Structures are given as structure tokens and as C-alpha cells.
């Protein structure tokens, strides 16, 4: 299991800095584990939103940000696809799933424990560039911001769940 918290991009904050999103869950868990494991930008994320979905029919029109014609070249023509803009840890978690898929494509022999270990080992904690002090506690940011490139191309096989 990987728990994912969300950052709000600095372009949406008065400070201009990336900030921990208000809706991002914080730890510890009931069992005393760090939560979240890592952070990913989760505010105003653009993703496919099927036109017939409950979300698409109930979301405000301003959430639809683009319409594209999609042909996946795998049989039936996919047709018109709307893309929506949403915020939440569910949007952040989906990004981690995509990175994990790419990690496993590059390294099919990785175990679940090694995948999580690499995600945590390559994450970058949010810190103040002037002082080096952490901007958020481990209970707010876990290992830090996901570094997709380092996770996919990394070589560590460190396990996350020791003991």
C-alpha cells in the first residue's frame, strides 16, 4: 500500500510556492505508520473524464477544459474525449499508479515491496532552500515529493517494509 498526499502548485497560491493542499491527509495512521508515504501535485489536475460518467454529468461546466478526438489504433475508434480539471488525493494517487506502471515496464522483476522502497528512496523532501529545514513534518509529507524520473530509472531494490 502506498498512501499519497497532495501539493498545490505555487501558481495557484498567493505565496508563489508549492504548498501542502488543505485536503491532503496527514498521519500517523491508527497503527502509528507514517502517512502519507509521499506527495504528488494534486490540484487542478487534467485527466480524461468520460462524458457518460456521473462525475462528468454532475461537474460544473468550467471543469471541462478540453475536448479531443481520440483514436487509440487498437480496434474501435474511441471518438470524442472530454478532459476535466479536478483536485484531490485521488488525482495524485492516479499519477503514482502511472509512475509505478512505468517502473514495472522498465523493471518487471520488482516486487511490490521494492516498488514502494524505490518510490520512497527517490522522493525529495520539501525543504526551505535557504535554511535546509523541512517545510513539512514527516507526518505531512512522508518521504517527500515523488521524483518520477528517479523512480523509473533508479536501480535501488531497497524494500520499504522492513520488520
PDB file of C-alpha atoms in Angstrom:
ATOM      1  CA  UNK A   1       0.000   0.000   0.000  1.00  0.00           C
ATOM      2  CA  UNK A   2       1.232   3.475  -0.869  1.00  0.00           C
ATOM      3  CA  UNK A   3      -0.503   6.475   0.695  1.00  0.00           C
ATOM      4  CA  UNK A   4      -0.359   9.658  -1.358  1.00  0.00           C
ATOM      5  CA  UNK A   5      -0.718  13.248  -0.211  1.00  0.00           C
ATOM      6  CA  UNK A   6      -1.209  16.251  -2.467  1.00  0.00           C
ATOM      7  CA  UNK A   7       0.579  19.517  -3.144  1.00  0.00           C
ATOM      8  CA  UNK A   8      -0.993  22.639  -4.614  1.00  0.00           C
ATOM      9  CA  UNK A   9       1.200  24.262  -7.249  1.00  0.00           C
ATOM     10  CA  UNK A  10       2.662  27.666  -6.450  1.00  0.00           C
ATOM     11  CA  UNK A  11       0.904  29.156  -9.462  1.00  0.00           C
ATOM     12  CA  UNK A  12      -2.363  28.769  -7.519  1.00  0.00           C
ATOM     13  CA  UNK A  13      -1.062  30.204  -4.201  1.00  0.00           C
ATOM     14  CA  UNK A  14      -0.545  33.802  -3.157  1.00  0.00           C
ATOM     15  CA  UNK A  15       2.968  32.918  -1.924  1.00  0.00           C
ATOM     16  CA  UNK A  16       4.018  31.530  -5.307  1.00  0.00           C
ATOM     17  CA  UNK A  17       5.412  28.424  -3.567  1.00  0.00           C
ATOM     18  CA  UNK A  18       4.154  24.874  -3.823  1.00  0.00           C
ATOM     19  CA  UNK A  19       2.151  24.178  -0.670  1.00  0.00           C
ATOM     20  CA  UNK A  20       0.642  21.179   1.020  1.00  0.00           C
ATOM     21  CA  UNK A  21      -3.010  21.055  -0.057  1.00  0.00           C
ATOM     22  CA  UNK A  22      -5.579  21.623   2.678  1.00  0.00           C
ATOM     23  CA  UNK A  23      -7.366  18.407   1.702  1.00  0.00           C
ATOM     24  CA  UNK A  24      -4.193  16.297   1.869  1.00  0.00           C
ATOM     25  CA  UNK A  25      -4.396  13.622   4.533  1.00  0.00           C
ATOM     26  CA  UNK A  26      -1.916  13.656   7.392  1.00  0.00           C
ATOM     27  CA  UNK A  27      -0.622  10.945   9.698  1.00  0.00           C
ATOM     28  CA  UNK A  28       0.136   8.986  11.630  1.00  0.00           C
ATOM     29  CA  UNK A  29      -2.140   6.061  10.845  1.00  0.00           C
ATOM     30  CA  UNK A  30      -4.027   4.322  13.643  1.00  0.00           C
ATOM     31  CA  UNK A  31      -1.162   1.789  13.762  1.00  0.00           C
ATOM     32  CA  UNK A  32       1.451   4.569  14.030  1.00  0.00           C
ATOM     33  CA  UNK A  33       2.780   4.417  10.454  1.00  0.00           C
ATOM     34  CA  UNK A  34       3.843   7.487   8.501  1.00  0.00           C
ATOM     35  CA  UNK A  35       1.064   8.879   6.324  1.00  0.00           C
ATOM     36  CA  UNK A  36       1.266   9.938   3.566  1.00  0.00           C
ATOM     37  CA  UNK A  37       4.175   7.978   2.103  1.00  0.00           C
ATOM     38  CA  UNK A  38       4.888  10.696  -0.464  1.00  0.00           C
ATOM     39  CA  UNK A  39       3.450  13.779  -2.153  1.00  0.00           C
ATOM     40  CA  UNK A  40       2.371  14.482  -5.721  1.00  0.00           C
ATOM     41  CA  UNK A  41       0.817  17.628  -7.227  1.00  0.00           C
ATOM     42  CA  UNK A  42      -2.917  17.022  -6.920  1.00  0.00           C
ATOM     43  CA  UNK A  43      -4.595  20.388  -7.514  1.00  0.00           C
ATOM     44  CA  UNK A  44      -6.208  21.258 -10.817  1.00  0.00           C
ATOM     45  CA  UNK A  45      -5.050  18.029 -12.461  1.00  0.00           C
ATOM     46  CA  UNK A  46      -6.282  17.487 -16.014  1.00  0.00           C
ATOM     47  CA  UNK A  47      -7.401  13.940 -16.803  1.00  0.00           C
ATOM     48  CA  UNK A  48      -9.856  12.105 -19.073  1.00  0.00           C
ATOM     49  CA  UNK A  49     -13.442  12.432 -17.928  1.00  0.00           C
ATOM     50  CA  UNK A  50     -15.804  10.096 -19.849  1.00  0.00           C
ATOM     51  CA  UNK A  51     -18.854  12.043 -20.996  1.00  0.00           C
ATOM     52  CA  UNK A  52     -21.274   9.439 -19.669  1.00  0.00           C
ATOM     53  CA  UNK A  53     -19.736   9.275 -16.194  1.00  0.00           C
ATOM     54  CA  UNK A  54     -21.591  10.508 -13.137  1.00  0.00           C
ATOM     55  CA  UNK A  55     -18.779  12.953 -12.493  1.00  0.00           C
ATOM     56  CA  UNK A  56     -18.987  14.474 -15.987  1.00  0.00           C
ATOM     57  CA  UNK A  57     -22.746  14.937 -15.779  1.00  0.00           C
ATOM     58  CA  UNK A  58     -22.588  16.453 -12.286  1.00  0.00           C
ATOM     59  CA  UNK A  59     -19.370  18.504 -12.549  1.00  0.00           C
ATOM     60  CA  UNK A  60     -19.684  22.204 -13.325  1.00  0.00           C
ATOM     61  CA  UNK A  61     -19.081  23.088 -16.983  1.00  0.00           C
ATOM     62  CA  UNK A  62     -15.946  25.040 -16.081  1.00  0.00           C
ATOM     63  CA  UNK A  63     -14.306  21.742 -15.038  1.00  0.00           C
ATOM     64  CA  UNK A  64     -14.268  20.604 -18.688  1.00  0.00           C
ATOM     65  CA  UNK A  65     -11.080  22.096 -20.021  1.00  0.00           C
ATOM     66  CA  UNK A  66     -10.571  20.384 -23.375  1.00  0.00           C
ATOM     67  CA  UNK A  67     -12.179  18.115 -25.921  1.00  0.00           C
ATOM     68  CA  UNK A  68     -10.091  15.901 -28.181  1.00  0.00           C
ATOM     69  CA  UNK A  69     -10.696  13.341 -30.887  1.00  0.00           C
ATOM     70  CA  UNK A  70      -9.033  10.125 -29.777  1.00  0.00           C
ATOM     71  CA  UNK A  71      -8.029   7.170 -31.955  1.00  0.00           C
ATOM     72  CA  UNK A  72      -6.062   4.635 -29.928  1.00  0.00           C
ATOM     73  CA  UNK A  73      -5.443   2.472 -33.021  1.00  0.00           C
ATOM     74  CA  UNK A  74      -6.414  -0.701 -31.157  1.00  0.00           C
ATOM     75  CA  UNK A  75      -9.686  -1.561 -32.830  1.00  0.00           C
ATOM     76  CA  UNK A  76     -12.788   0.524 -32.410  1.00  0.00           C
ATOM     77  CA  UNK A  77     -12.424   4.282 -32.771  1.00  0.00           C
ATOM     78  CA  UNK A  78     -12.592   5.817 -29.294  1.00  0.00           C
ATOM     79  CA  UNK A  79     -14.206   9.031 -30.540  1.00  0.00           C
ATOM     80  CA  UNK A  80     -14.540  12.305 -28.694  1.00  0.00           C
ATOM     81  CA  UNK A  81     -12.965  12.565 -25.240  1.00  0.00           C
ATOM     82  CA  UNK A  82     -13.512  15.326 -22.736  1.00  0.00           C
ATOM     83  CA  UNK A  83     -10.832  16.189 -20.241  1.00  0.00           C
ATOM     84  CA  UNK A  84     -11.666  17.650 -16.868  1.00  0.00           C
ATOM     85  CA  UNK A  85      -9.779  19.523 -14.197  1.00  0.00           C
ATOM     86  CA  UNK A  86     -10.112  18.190 -10.652  1.00  0.00           C
ATOM     87  CA  UNK A  87      -8.280  18.400  -7.349  1.00  0.00           C
ATOM     88  CA  UNK A  88      -7.781  15.739  -4.725  1.00  0.00           C
ATOM     89  CA  UNK A  89      -5.570  12.991  -3.413  1.00  0.00           C
ATOM     90  CA  UNK A  90      -7.412  10.656  -5.794  1.00  0.00           C
ATOM     91  CA  UNK A  91      -5.899  12.633  -8.671  1.00  0.00           C
ATOM     92  CA  UNK A  92      -2.460  12.458  -7.013  1.00  0.00           C
ATOM     93  CA  UNK A  93      -2.762   8.696  -6.417  1.00  0.00           C
ATOM     94  CA  UNK A  94      -3.519   8.087 -10.090  1.00  0.00           C
ATOM     95  CA  UNK A  95      -0.257   9.791 -11.027  1.00  0.00           C
ATOM     96  CA  UNK A  96       1.653   7.435  -8.703  1.00  0.00           C
ATOM     97  CA  UNK A  97      -0.089   4.459 -10.344  1.00  0.00           C
ATOM     98  CA  UNK A  98       1.165   5.665 -13.722  1.00  0.00           C
ATOM     99  CA  UNK A  99       4.730   6.010 -12.444  1.00  0.00           C
ATOM    100  CA  UNK A 100       4.550   2.517 -10.934  1.00  0.00           C
ATOM    101  CA  UNK A 101       3.363   1.118 -14.285  1.00  0.00           C
ATOM    102  CA  UNK A 102       6.391   2.697 -15.977  1.00  0.00           C
ATOM    103  CA  UNK A 103       8.685   1.384 -13.223  1.00  0.00           C
ATOM    104  CA  UNK A 104       7.397  -2.148 -13.763  1.00  0.00           C
ATOM    105  CA  UNK A 105       7.668  -1.818 -17.529  1.00  0.00           C
ATOM    106  CA  UNK A 106      11.342  -0.883 -17.128  1.00  0.00           C
ATOM    107  CA  UNK A 107      11.959  -3.401 -14.308  1.00  0.00           C
ATOM    108  CA  UNK A 108       9.395  -6.229 -14.454  1.00  0.00           C
ATOM    109  CA  UNK A 109      11.114  -8.191 -11.690  1.00  0.00           C
ATOM    110  CA  UNK A 110      10.486  -5.607  -8.965  1.00  0.00           C
ATOM    111  CA  UNK A 111       8.365  -6.817  -6.061  1.00  0.00           C
ATOM    112  CA  UNK A 112       5.626  -4.664  -4.525  1.00  0.00           C
ATOM    113  CA  UNK A 113       7.925  -4.016  -1.570  1.00  0.00           C
ATOM    114  CA  UNK A 114      10.778  -2.936  -3.858  1.00  0.00           C
ATOM    115  CA  UNK A 115       8.476  -0.649  -5.871  1.00  0.00           C
ATOM    116  CA  UNK A 116       7.411   1.159  -2.711  1.00  0.00           C
ATOM    117  CA  UNK A 117      11.006   1.215  -1.485  1.00  0.00           C
ATOM    118  CA  UNK A 118      12.198   2.883  -4.685  1.00  0.00           C
ATOM    119  CA  UNK A 119       9.359   5.423  -4.616  1.00  0.00           C
ATOM    120  CA  UNK A 120      10.327   6.399  -1.068  1.00  0.00           C
ATOM    121  CA  UNK A 121      14.099   6.299  -1.636  1.00  0.00           C
ATOM    122  CA  UNK A 122      13.915   8.620  -4.655  1.00  0.00           C
ATOM    123  CA  UNK A 123      11.366  11.106  -3.262  1.00  0.00           C
ATOM    124  CA  UNK A 124      12.624  14.616  -2.453  1.00  0.00           C
ATOM    125  CA  UNK A 125      11.558  16.134   0.880  1.00  0.00           C
ATOM    126  CA  UNK A 126      10.141  19.657   0.664  1.00  0.00           C
ATOM    127  CA  UNK A 127      12.645  21.906   2.380  1.00  0.00           C
ATOM    128  CA  UNK A 128      13.473  25.584   2.619  1.00  0.00           C
ATOM    129  CA  UNK A 129      16.282  26.251   0.106  1.00  0.00           C
ATOM    130  CA  UNK A 130      17.840  28.900   2.365  1.00  0.00           C
ATOM    131  CA  UNK A 131      17.895  27.004   5.658  1.00  0.00           C
ATOM    132  CA  UNK A 132      17.609  23.366   4.574  1.00  0.00           C
ATOM    133  CA  UNK A 133      14.858  22.907   7.179  1.00  0.00           C
ATOM    134  CA  UNK A 134      11.918  20.683   6.245  1.00  0.00           C
ATOM    135  CA  UNK A 135       8.864  22.682   5.191  1.00  0.00           C
ATOM    136  CA  UNK A 136       6.543  19.930   6.424  1.00  0.00           C
ATOM    137  CA  UNK A 137       6.837  17.184   9.014  1.00  0.00           C
ATOM    138  CA  UNK A 138       7.202  13.526   8.047  1.00  0.00           C
ATOM    139  CA  UNK A 139       3.515  13.171   9.075  1.00  0.00           C
ATOM    140  CA  UNK A 140       2.573  15.701   6.380  1.00  0.00           C
ATOM    141  CA  UNK A 141       4.947  14.850   3.530  1.00  0.00           C
ATOM    142  CA  UNK A 142       6.235  11.337   4.210  1.00  0.00           C
ATOM    143  CA  UNK A 143       9.407  10.825   2.162  1.00  0.00           C
ATOM    144  CA  UNK A 144       8.672  13.957   0.119  1.00  0.00           C
ATOM    145  CA  UNK A 145       7.749  14.805  -3.473  1.00  0.00           C
ATOM    146  CA  UNK A 146       7.663  11.929  -5.955  1.00  0.00           C
ATOM    147  CA  UNK A 147      10.576  12.077  -8.405  1.00  0.00           C
ATOM    148  CA  UNK A 148       9.158  10.101 -11.338  1.00  0.00           C
ATOM    149  CA  UNK A 149      12.369  10.056 -13.373  1.00  0.00           C
ATOM    150  CA  UNK A 150      14.472   8.812 -10.461  1.00  0.00           C
ATOM    151  CA  UNK A 151      11.884   6.177  -9.548  1.00  0.00           C
ATOM    152  CA  UNK A 152      11.603   4.837 -13.105  1.00  0.00           C
ATOM    153  CA  UNK A 153      15.299   4.929 -13.968  1.00  0.00           C
ATOM    154  CA  UNK A 154      16.628   4.156 -10.483  1.00  0.00           C
ATOM    155  CA  UNK A 155      18.391   0.957  -9.558  1.00  0.00           C
ATOM    156  CA  UNK A 156      17.703   0.597  -5.844  1.00  0.00           C
ATOM    157  CA  UNK A 157      15.940  -2.574  -4.796  1.00  0.00           C
ATOM    158  CA  UNK A 158      15.637  -1.436  -1.197  1.00  0.00           C
ATOM    159  CA  UNK A 159      12.493  -2.800   0.422  1.00  0.00           C
ATOM    160  CA  UNK A 160      10.031  -0.442   2.099  1.00  0.00           C
ATOM    161  CA  UNK A 161       8.539  -2.797   4.653  1.00  0.00           C
ATOM    162  CA  UNK A 162      11.305  -3.894   6.988  1.00  0.00           C
ATOM    163  CA  UNK A 163      10.377  -5.772  10.143  1.00  0.00           C
TER     164      UNK A 163
END
